[in-house]
mmCIF file of C-alpha atoms and ligand atoms in Angstrom:
data_model
loop_
_atom_site.group_PDB
_atom_site.id
_atom_site.type_symbol
_atom_site.label_atom_id
_atom_site.label_comp_id
_atom_site.label_asym_id
_atom_site.label_seq_id
_atom_site.Cartn_x
_atom_site.Cartn_y
_atom_site.Cartn_z
ATOM 1 C CA UNK A 1 192.333 39.636 92.061
ATOM 2 C CA UNK A 2 189.558 42.879 93.076
ATOM 3 C CA UNK A 3 190.981 46.649 92.688
ATOM 4 C CA UNK A 4 192.897 48.057 95.011
ATOM 5 C CA UNK A 5 190.412 50.414 97.491
ATOM 6 C CA UNK A 6 193.749 52.158 98.208
ATOM 7 C CA UNK A 7 196.613 53.549 96.080
ATOM 8 C CA UNK A 8 200.080 54.297 97.599
ATOM 9 C CA UNK A 9 201.778 57.154 95.023
ATOM 10 C CA UNK A 10 205.235 57.808 94.529
ATOM 11 C CA UNK A 11 205.642 60.775 93.028
ATOM 12 C CA UNK A 12 208.987 60.713 91.368
ATOM 13 C CA UNK A 13 208.797 64.346 90.647
ATOM 14 C CA UNK A 14 211.246 65.975 91.967
ATOM 15 C CA UNK A 15 213.924 62.763 91.287
ATOM 16 C CA UNK A 16 212.558 62.007 87.615
ATOM 17 C CA UNK A 17 211.283 65.074 86.833
ATOM 18 C CA UNK A 18 213.563 67.514 87.374
ATOM 19 C CA UNK A 19 216.734 65.593 86.698
ATOM 20 C CA UNK A 20 215.670 66.001 82.739
ATOM 21 C CA UNK A 21 215.676 69.942 83.110
ATOM 22 C CA UNK A 22 217.812 71.946 81.124
ATOM 23 C CA UNK A 23 217.712 74.775 83.250
ATOM 24 C CA UNK A 24 219.109 74.751 86.960
ATOM 25 C CA UNK A 25 216.003 74.611 89.324
ATOM 26 C CA UNK A 26 217.151 76.591 92.849
ATOM 27 C CA UNK A 27 217.549 74.064 96.243
ATOM 28 C CA UNK A 28 215.345 77.247 97.106
ATOM 29 C CA UNK A 29 212.505 75.354 93.944
ATOM 30 C CA UNK A 30 212.835 72.016 95.858
ATOM 31 C CA UNK A 31 212.547 72.300 99.052
ATOM 32 C CA UNK A 32 208.840 74.474 97.955
ATOM 33 C CA UNK A 33 208.087 71.840 96.037
ATOM 34 C CA UNK A 34 208.376 69.348 98.109
ATOM 35 C CA UNK A 35 206.920 70.748 100.472
ATOM 36 C CA UNK A 36 203.916 71.504 98.811
ATOM 37 C CA UNK A 37 203.607 68.074 98.112
ATOM 38 C CA UNK A 38 204.008 66.851 101.296
ATOM 39 C CA UNK A 39 201.205 69.256 101.847
ATOM 40 C CA UNK A 40 199.040 67.565 99.199
ATOM 41 C CA UNK A 41 199.006 64.256 101.088
ATOM 42 C CA UNK A 42 202.234 62.289 99.030
ATOM 43 C CA UNK A 43 203.604 59.704 101.741
ATOM 44 C CA UNK A 44 206.524 58.774 99.471
ATOM 45 C CA UNK A 45 208.155 61.066 97.397
ATOM 46 C CA UNK A 46 211.864 60.924 95.888
ATOM 47 C CA UNK A 47 213.617 63.913 96.577
ATOM 48 C CA UNK A 48 216.935 63.663 94.055
ATOM 49 C CA UNK A 49 219.602 60.987 93.754
ATOM 50 C CA UNK A 50 223.307 60.946 94.231
ATOM 51 C CA UNK A 51 224.610 60.640 91.227
ATOM 52 C CA UNK A 52 227.961 60.913 89.683
ATOM 53 C CA UNK A 53 227.481 65.202 88.801
ATOM 54 C CA UNK A 54 229.170 66.098 85.243
ATOM 55 C CA UNK A 55 226.384 63.185 84.059
ATOM 56 C CA UNK A 56 223.529 64.553 86.236
ATOM 57 C CA UNK A 57 224.528 67.706 86.882
ATOM 58 C CA UNK A 58 220.432 68.808 88.139
ATOM 59 C CA UNK A 59 220.845 66.172 90.944
ATOM 60 C CA UNK A 60 224.513 67.737 92.588
ATOM 61 C CA UNK A 61 222.306 69.028 94.556
ATOM 62 C CA UNK A 62 220.225 66.374 96.589
ATOM 63 C CA UNK A 63 222.427 66.607 100.168
ATOM 64 C CA UNK A 64 221.694 70.216 100.331
ATOM 65 C CA UNK A 65 218.464 69.625 99.457
ATOM 66 C CA UNK A 66 217.704 67.681 102.477
ATOM 67 C CA UNK A 67 219.501 69.296 104.446
ATOM 68 C CA UNK A 68 216.873 72.210 104.682
ATOM 69 C CA UNK A 69 213.781 69.705 104.183
ATOM 70 C CA UNK A 70 211.665 69.892 107.735
ATOM 71 C CA UNK A 71 208.827 66.858 106.312
ATOM 72 C CA UNK A 72 207.209 64.670 108.945
ATOM 73 C CA UNK A 73 207.458 61.316 110.792
ATOM 74 C CA UNK A 74 205.127 59.420 108.058
ATOM 75 C CA UNK A 75 206.800 61.022 105.075
ATOM 76 C CA UNK A 76 209.065 58.755 103.755
ATOM 77 C CA UNK A 77 211.920 60.778 101.521
ATOM 78 C CA UNK A 78 213.768 58.718 99.366
ATOM 79 C CA UNK A 79 216.865 59.301 96.620
ATOM 80 C CA UNK A 80 218.299 57.114 93.985
ATOM 81 C CA UNK A 81 221.739 55.163 95.364
ATOM 82 C CA UNK A 82 223.674 53.713 91.989
ATOM 83 C CA UNK A 83 226.085 52.748 94.714
ATOM 84 C CA UNK A 84 228.111 52.344 97.831
ATOM 85 C CA UNK A 85 228.462 56.111 97.530
ATOM 86 C CA UNK A 86 225.270 56.858 96.576
ATOM 87 C CA UNK A 87 223.871 54.958 99.470
ATOM 88 C CA UNK A 88 226.057 56.306 102.650
ATOM 89 C CA UNK A 89 225.228 59.744 101.621
ATOM 90 C CA UNK A 90 221.874 58.239 101.836
ATOM 91 C CA UNK A 91 222.680 57.216 105.192
ATOM 92 C CA UNK A 92 224.546 60.539 105.928
ATOM 93 C CA UNK A 93 221.056 62.288 104.874
ATOM 94 C CA UNK A 94 218.776 60.562 107.181
ATOM 95 C CA UNK A 95 216.958 58.549 104.341
ATOM 96 C CA UNK A 96 214.626 56.221 105.435
ATOM 97 C CA UNK A 97 214.566 55.196 101.567
ATOM 98 C CA UNK A 98 217.027 54.628 98.752
ATOM 99 C CA UNK A 99 216.248 53.001 95.357
ATOM 100 C CA UNK A 100 218.833 51.215 93.016
ATOM 101 C CA UNK A 101 218.325 51.401 89.260
ATOM 102 C CA UNK A 102 218.508 48.222 86.800
ATOM 103 C CA UNK A 103 217.682 48.799 82.988
ATOM 104 C CA UNK A 104 216.558 45.530 81.369
ATOM 105 C CA UNK A 105 218.785 46.090 78.293
ATOM 106 C CA UNK A 106 222.784 45.478 78.059
ATOM 107 C CA UNK A 107 222.696 48.053 76.445
ATOM 108 C CA UNK A 108 220.261 50.675 78.957
ATOM 109 C CA UNK A 109 222.692 49.874 81.226
ATOM 110 C CA UNK A 110 225.535 50.164 80.035
ATOM 111 C CA UNK A 111 224.492 54.300 78.506
ATOM 112 C CA UNK A 112 222.546 54.534 82.092
ATOM 113 C CA UNK A 113 224.660 52.907 85.030
ATOM 114 C CA UNK A 114 227.950 52.309 82.701
ATOM 115 C CA UNK A 115 227.755 47.986 83.455
ATOM 116 C CA UNK A 116 225.966 45.200 82.025
ATOM 117 C CA UNK A 117 223.061 43.935 83.549
ATOM 118 C CA UNK A 118 224.646 40.974 85.355
ATOM 119 C CA UNK A 119 227.549 43.917 86.557
ATOM 120 C CA UNK A 120 224.991 46.146 88.295
ATOM 121 C CA UNK A 121 222.900 43.712 90.331
ATOM 122 C CA UNK A 122 227.005 42.262 91.942
ATOM 123 C CA UNK A 123 227.165 45.944 92.813
ATOM 124 C CA UNK A 124 223.460 45.993 94.048
ATOM 125 C CA UNK A 125 223.434 42.940 95.957
ATOM 126 C CA UNK A 126 225.916 44.804 99.208
ATOM 127 C CA UNK A 127 224.078 48.155 98.704
ATOM 128 C CA UNK A 128 220.585 46.776 99.397
ATOM 129 C CA UNK A 129 221.821 44.397 101.476
ATOM 130 C CA UNK A 130 223.730 47.220 104.022
ATOM 131 C CA UNK A 131 220.468 49.371 103.513
ATOM 132 C CA UNK A 132 217.981 46.779 104.680
ATOM 133 C CA UNK A 133 220.720 46.434 107.809
ATOM 134 C CA UNK A 134 220.292 49.325 108.312
ATOM 135 C CA UNK A 135 216.546 49.266 108.427
ATOM 136 C CA UNK A 136 215.758 51.575 105.147
ATOM 137 C CA UNK A 137 213.093 50.608 102.311
ATOM 138 C CA UNK A 138 215.142 49.865 99.120
ATOM 139 C CA UNK A 139 213.347 49.612 96.182
ATOM 140 C CA UNK A 140 214.382 48.039 93.115
ATOM 141 C CA UNK A 141 213.586 49.973 89.548
ATOM 142 C CA UNK A 142 213.688 48.257 86.042
ATOM 143 C CA UNK A 143 213.966 50.770 83.138
ATOM 144 C CA UNK A 144 213.238 49.339 79.860
ATOM 145 C CA UNK A 145 211.206 47.153 81.000
ATOM 146 C CA UNK A 146 208.099 47.777 77.533
ATOM 147 C CA UNK A 147 210.538 48.613 75.297
ATOM 148 C CA UNK A 148 214.484 50.490 74.523
ATOM 149 C CA UNK A 149 215.453 53.521 73.108
ATOM 150 C CA UNK A 150 219.119 51.039 71.910
ATOM 151 C CA UNK A 151 216.844 47.424 71.709
ATOM 152 C CA UNK A 152 213.570 47.661 70.533
ATOM 153 C CA UNK A 153 210.979 44.650 72.158
ATOM 154 C CA UNK A 154 212.135 43.432 75.159
ATOM 155 C CA UNK A 155 210.828 40.403 76.374
ATOM 156 C CA UNK A 156 208.979 40.409 79.924
ATOM 157 C CA UNK A 157 210.763 36.663 80.795
ATOM 158 C CA UNK A 158 213.584 39.627 80.952
ATOM 159 C CA UNK A 159 212.373 41.724 83.037
ATOM 160 C CA UNK A 160 210.997 38.979 85.477
ATOM 161 C CA UNK A 161 214.189 37.510 86.074
ATOM 162 C CA UNK A 162 215.550 41.106 86.621
ATOM 163 C CA UNK A 163 212.547 41.619 89.267
ATOM 164 C CA UNK A 164 213.238 38.167 91.198
ATOM 165 C CA UNK A 165 217.128 39.207 91.484
ATOM 166 C CA UNK A 166 216.675 42.391 92.870
ATOM 167 C CA UNK A 167 213.729 40.900 94.771
ATOM 168 C CA UNK A 168 216.736 38.175 96.507
ATOM 169 C CA UNK A 169 218.883 41.187 96.782
ATOM 170 C CA UNK A 170 215.988 42.475 99.529
ATOM 171 C CA UNK A 171 214.493 45.286 97.205
ATOM 172 C CA UNK A 172 210.839 45.370 98.837
ATOM 173 C CA UNK A 173 209.191 46.912 96.440
ATOM 174 C CA UNK A 174 210.054 46.355 92.325
ATOM 175 C CA UNK A 175 209.596 49.425 90.265
ATOM 176 C CA UNK A 176 208.214 48.629 86.526
ATOM 177 C CA UNK A 177 209.614 51.514 84.798
ATOM 178 C CA UNK A 178 208.272 51.919 80.944
ATOM 179 C CA UNK A 179 210.992 54.361 79.793
ATOM 180 C CA UNK A 180 210.240 55.461 76.454
ATOM 181 C CA UNK A 181 206.735 55.443 77.425
ATOM 182 C CA UNK A 182 205.777 52.972 74.543
ATOM 183 C CA UNK A 183 204.177 50.569 76.265
ATOM 184 C CA UNK A 184 200.440 49.316 75.994
ATOM 185 C CA UNK A 185 197.558 48.671 78.425
ATOM 186 C CA UNK A 186 197.502 44.767 76.905
ATOM 187 C CA UNK A 187 201.639 44.679 77.270
ATOM 188 C CA UNK A 188 201.184 46.653 80.529
ATOM 189 C CA UNK A 189 199.306 43.204 81.959
ATOM 190 C CA UNK A 190 201.182 40.350 80.203
ATOM 191 C CA UNK A 191 204.476 42.189 81.408
ATOM 192 C CA UNK A 192 202.341 42.235 85.506
ATOM 193 C CA UNK A 193 201.506 38.253 84.849
ATOM 194 C CA UNK A 194 204.651 37.424 83.844
ATOM 195 C CA UNK A 195 206.311 39.263 86.836
ATOM 196 C CA UNK A 196 204.414 38.390 89.187
ATOM 197 C CA UNK A 197 204.809 34.368 88.644
ATOM 198 C CA UNK A 198 208.467 35.402 89.885
ATOM 199 C CA UNK A 199 207.171 38.186 92.885
ATOM 200 C CA UNK A 200 203.915 38.788 94.669
ATOM 201 C CA UNK A 201 201.986 41.736 92.852
ATOM 202 C CA UNK A 202 201.923 43.971 95.765
ATOM 203 C CA UNK A 203 205.641 43.946 95.549
ATOM 204 C CA UNK A 204 205.256 45.202 92.266
ATOM 205 C CA UNK A 205 205.015 48.688 91.384
ATOM 206 C CA UNK A 206 204.939 50.437 87.962
ATOM 207 C CA UNK A 207 206.498 53.518 86.499
ATOM 208 C CA UNK A 208 205.188 54.983 83.235
ATOM 209 C CA UNK A 209 206.217 57.816 81.151
ATOM 210 C CA UNK A 210 203.371 59.402 78.980
ATOM 211 C CA UNK A 211 205.464 59.759 75.571
ATOM 212 C CA UNK A 212 202.607 57.979 73.814
ATOM 213 C CA UNK A 213 199.952 58.984 75.587
ATOM 214 C CA UNK A 214 200.087 55.697 77.521
ATOM 215 C CA UNK A 215 200.045 55.852 80.694
ATOM 216 C CA UNK A 216 197.068 56.686 82.357
ATOM 217 C CA UNK A 217 195.384 53.245 80.359
ATOM 218 C CA UNK A 218 198.395 51.797 81.177
ATOM 219 C CA UNK A 219 198.199 52.049 85.008
ATOM 220 C CA UNK A 220 194.523 51.305 85.299
ATOM 221 C CA UNK A 221 195.254 47.699 83.492
ATOM 222 C CA UNK A 222 197.631 46.759 86.407
ATOM 223 C CA UNK A 223 195.305 48.353 88.517
ATOM 224 C CA UNK A 224 192.878 46.229 87.983
ATOM 225 C CA UNK A 225 195.399 43.071 88.360
ATOM 226 C CA UNK A 226 196.010 44.384 92.379
ATOM 227 C CA UNK A 227 199.125 46.208 91.172
ATOM 228 C CA UNK A 228 198.262 49.188 94.584
ATOM 229 C CA UNK A 229 201.830 50.934 94.015
ATOM 230 C CA UNK A 230 201.938 54.231 91.222
ATOM 231 C CA UNK A 231 204.496 56.548 90.399
ATOM 232 C CA UNK A 232 203.873 59.495 89.025
ATOM 233 C CA UNK A 233 205.282 62.929 88.565
ATOM 234 C CA UNK A 234 203.818 66.270 89.367
ATOM 235 C CA UNK A 235 202.579 68.408 85.901
ATOM 236 C CA UNK A 236 203.420 65.363 84.731
ATOM 237 C CA UNK A 237 207.773 66.368 84.736
ATOM 238 C CA UNK A 238 210.289 64.214 83.786
ATOM 239 C CA UNK A 239 212.210 61.617 81.521
ATOM 240 C CA UNK A 240 216.275 59.876 82.037
ATOM 241 C CA UNK A 241 218.460 62.049 80.441
ATOM 242 C CA UNK A 242 219.956 58.724 79.027
ATOM 243 C CA UNK A 243 216.359 57.711 76.954
ATOM 244 C CA UNK A 244 216.706 59.923 73.694
ATOM 245 C CA UNK A 245 212.752 60.473 73.065
ATOM 246 C CA UNK A 246 211.075 59.615 76.106
ATOM 247 C CA UNK A 247 209.181 62.515 77.864
ATOM 248 C CA UNK A 248 207.247 63.054 81.526
ATOM 249 C CA UNK A 249 206.074 60.869 84.240
ATOM 250 C CA UNK A 250 202.174 60.441 83.559
ATOM 251 C CA UNK A 251 200.962 63.458 85.957
ATOM 252 C CA UNK A 252 200.268 62.791 89.393
ATOM 253 C CA UNK A 253 197.335 65.172 89.027
ATOM 254 C CA UNK A 254 195.992 63.218 86.403
ATOM 255 C CA UNK A 255 196.342 60.042 88.098
ATOM 256 C CA UNK A 256 194.878 61.657 91.325
ATOM 257 C CA UNK A 257 191.821 62.171 89.711
ATOM 258 C CA UNK A 258 191.426 59.635 87.799
ATOM 259 C CA UNK A 259 191.405 57.000 91.226
ATOM 260 C CA UNK A 260 189.704 59.271 93.124
ATOM 261 C CA UNK A 261 186.179 60.113 90.767
ATOM 262 C CA UNK A 262 186.926 56.081 90.677
ATOM 263 C CA UNK A 263 186.583 55.895 94.471
ATOM 264 C CA UNK A 264 189.378 54.313 95.240
ATOM 265 C CA UNK A 265 191.869 56.408 97.669
ATOM 266 C CA UNK A 266 194.894 58.291 97.197
ATOM 267 C CA UNK A 267 194.976 60.140 100.399
ATOM 268 C CA UNK A 268 196.274 62.775 98.410
ATOM 269 C CA UNK A 269 193.929 66.660 98.101
ATOM 270 C CA UNK A 270 193.828 67.059 94.544
ATOM 271 C CA UNK A 271 193.591 71.114 94.943
ATOM 272 C CA UNK A 272 196.557 71.522 96.540
ATOM 273 C CA UNK A 273 198.621 68.850 94.749
ATOM 274 C CA UNK A 274 197.618 71.516 91.326
ATOM 275 C CA UNK A 275 198.398 74.456 93.730
ATOM 276 C CA UNK A 276 202.086 72.745 94.424
ATOM 277 C CA UNK A 277 202.002 71.857 90.171
ATOM 278 C CA UNK A 278 201.631 75.419 89.428
ATOM 279 C CA UNK A 279 204.377 76.305 91.528
ATOM 280 C CA UNK A 280 206.562 74.573 89.885
ATOM 281 C CA UNK A 281 205.498 75.189 86.145
ATOM 282 C CA UNK A 282 205.815 78.638 87.395
ATOM 283 C CA UNK A 283 209.034 78.074 87.875
ATOM 284 C CA UNK A 284 210.571 76.154 85.406
ATOM 285 C CA UNK A 285 208.414 79.148 83.078
ATOM 286 C CA UNK A 286 206.274 75.920 80.964
ATOM 287 C CA UNK A 287 203.074 74.543 80.935
ATOM 288 C CA UNK A 288 201.499 71.833 83.346
ATOM 289 C CA UNK A 289 201.886 67.933 81.319
ATOM 290 C CA UNK A 290 198.886 67.260 82.560
ATOM 291 C CA UNK A 291 195.598 67.211 81.553
ATOM 292 C CA UNK A 292 193.513 67.032 84.533
ATOM 293 C CA UNK A 293 195.370 70.725 85.828
ATOM 294 C CA UNK A 294 194.306 72.414 82.763
ATOM 295 C CA UNK A 295 191.152 71.306 83.152
ATOM 296 C CA UNK A 296 190.236 72.364 86.550
ATOM 297 C CA UNK A 297 192.575 75.237 86.461
ATOM 298 C CA UNK A 298 190.451 76.817 84.227
ATOM 299 C CA UNK A 299 186.986 75.735 86.021
ATOM 300 C CA UNK A 300 188.516 77.495 88.869
ATOM 301 C CA UNK A 301 189.169 80.642 86.319
ATOM 302 C CA UNK A 302 185.391 80.169 86.069
ATOM 303 C CA UNK A 303 184.529 80.325 89.035
ATOM 304 C CA UNK A 304 186.780 83.171 90.393
ATOM 305 C CA UNK A 305 187.313 85.443 87.612
ATOM 306 C CA UNK A 306 190.160 87.813 88.326
HETATM 307 P P1 HMG B 1 230.932 55.065 86.071
HETATM 308 O O1 HMG B 1 232.006 55.771 85.292
HETATM 309 O O2 HMG B 1 231.186 53.057 86.368
HETATM 310 O O3 HMG B 1 231.620 54.414 87.846
HETATM 311 O O4 HMG B 1 230.051 55.315 86.868
HETATM 312 P P2 HMG B 1 232.693 55.644 88.704
HETATM 313 O O5 HMG B 1 232.889 54.690 89.604
HETATM 314 O O6 HMG B 1 234.089 55.261 88.089
HETATM 315 O O7 HMG B 1 231.841 56.719 88.468
HETATM 316 C C1 HMG B 1 232.094 58.032 87.672
HETATM 317 C C2 HMG B 1 232.084 59.092 88.146
HETATM 318 O O8 HMG B 1 231.100 59.518 89.346
HETATM 319 C C3 HMG B 1 233.299 59.411 89.013
HETATM 320 O O9 HMG B 1 233.353 60.893 88.986
HETATM 321 C C4 HMG B 1 233.031 59.346 90.773
HETATM 322 O O10 HMG B 1 233.692 59.800 91.096
HETATM 323 C C5 HMG B 1 231.418 59.762 90.667
HETATM 324 P P3 HMG B 1 234.538 61.620 88.148
HETATM 325 O O11 HMG B 1 236.160 61.124 88.438
HETATM 326 O O12 HMG B 1 234.046 61.466 86.603
HETATM 327 O O13 HMG B 1 234.477 63.111 88.738
HETATM 328 N N1 HMG B 1 230.193 59.001 91.423
HETATM 329 C C6 HMG B 1 229.493 59.393 92.246
HETATM 330 N N2 HMG B 1 229.218 60.882 92.317
HETATM 331 C C7 HMG B 1 228.545 61.029 93.297
HETATM 332 N N3 HMG B 1 227.254 59.980 93.943
HETATM 333 C C8 HMG B 1 228.003 58.867 93.398
HETATM 334 C C9 HMG B 1 228.874 58.749 92.923
HETATM 335 N N4 HMG B 1 229.372 57.276 92.283
HETATM 336 C C10 HMG B 1 230.496 57.706 91.193
HETATM 337 N N5 HMG B 1 227.477 57.989 93.812
HETATM 338 C C11 HMG B 1 227.791 56.174 87.966
HETATM 339 C C12 HMG B 1 228.950 54.697 87.425
HETATM 340 C C13 HMG B 1 226.142 55.092 87.965
HETATM 341 C C14 HMG B 1 227.736 56.383 89.753
HETATM 342 C C15 HMG B 1 227.311 56.963 87.099
HETATM 343 O O14 HMG B 1 227.360 55.969 85.430
HETATM 344 C C16 HMG B 1 225.776 57.220 86.728
HETATM 345 O O15 HMG B 1 226.091 58.469 87.742
HETATM 346 N N6 HMG B 1 225.267 57.197 86.222
HETATM 347 C C17 HMG B 1 223.264 58.497 86.560
HETATM 348 C C18 HMG B 1 223.256 58.015 86.330
HETATM 349 C C19 HMG B 1 221.764 58.438 86.638
HETATM 350 O O16 HMG B 1 221.409 59.017 87.374
HETATM 351 N N7 HMG B 1 220.271 58.163 85.279
HETATM 352 C C20 HMG B 1 219.272 58.838 85.673
HETATM 353 C C21 HMG B 1 218.194 58.121 85.983
HETATM 354 S S1 HMG B 1 217.429 56.627 86.419
HETATM 355 C C22 HMG B 1 216.144 56.553 85.560
HETATM 356 O O17 HMG B 1 215.473 57.900 85.060
HETATM 357 C C23 HMG B 1 215.237 55.184 85.191
HETATM 358 C C24 HMG B 1 213.869 55.776 85.875
HETATM 359 O O18 HMG B 1 213.490 56.693 86.396
HETATM 360 C C25 HMG B 1 213.176 54.151 86.097
HETATM 361 C C26 HMG B 1 212.551 54.184 84.459
HETATM 362 O O19 HMG B 1 212.313 55.484 83.935
HETATM 363 O O20 HMG B 1 212.465 53.835 83.854
HETATM 364 C C27 HMG B 1 214.713 55.749 87.641
HETATM 365 MG MG1 MG B 2 211.948 57.445 84.832
#
């Protein structure tokens, strides 16, 4: 398989990034962030989740955020839905995409969504069926695809079986999540090889957290195999509240820089994306995790001293 000419980036910062923030982020800030991401050329943006407000209070305002957004037709906003209630809320908000989220290990499944792996598939079956019937694009996440904070090693075969099951329910895309960012490139390759025996590569997305600094290398290893859908988070925000020790997702700026320099299209304007990252980092009072953003901002300062 040759390297794809074009990569679809799924921006998960407003969801995976902000779900893990200890500070409350105002609705207006979330709306302004998403508008900046759209302006930077991102077309697939995970805007929030319809989950228990007690468990993830940072996402409790997803409905209010979506009500304020007016995005162009070509932009696909989506949200996580853990059950029928979540799907109904997503439909009421006019979303065109939703994601269900399962896990490769029993313990993580229990901690994250309060049920077993089999229980989650049973819960998701009618959700995915109804979402597909309503014309939504549905993706299925698999957490702990390269390691679990509770159970340790994860067999690629277990991930592949779950990927096949989620695809059979009707998920168009399966996003393989290295929730705790432990995996390394050859492991990532082996995982994609294994999952690729059960579902087509065109149905696989990759979702790397960057805890051990392996995310970019992992992404490139998977893209070299033909994977053409990559999740990332502006400024490298993120983490899962139920994955102790995990850090943010790979930074979208770093992913865009890597592909741009490699001659692979993403459709994203890196300068505008960096501005979106600066905006959210200022609001959160933190430094960007993106190395490319830091380097390019330093270059901007050198070229345009204040
Ligand atoms: P449960 O306890 O099994 O079920 O929750 P429940 O039906 O008894 O609901 C518990 C409470 O949630 C109730 O409220 C429900 O009303 C409420 P209470 O009576 O306690 O006040 N509830 C809802 N509220 C809003 N929207 C809904 C909804 N459903 C129930 N749709 C449930 C099951 C999944 C809902 C719960 O465990 C939950 O919300 N968990 C949070 C899961 C989550 O958001 N995790 C983080 C995202 S996953 C992630 O980050 C990984 C990913 O990035 C990939 C990777 O990196 O690996 C995707
Ligand atoms: Mg994640």
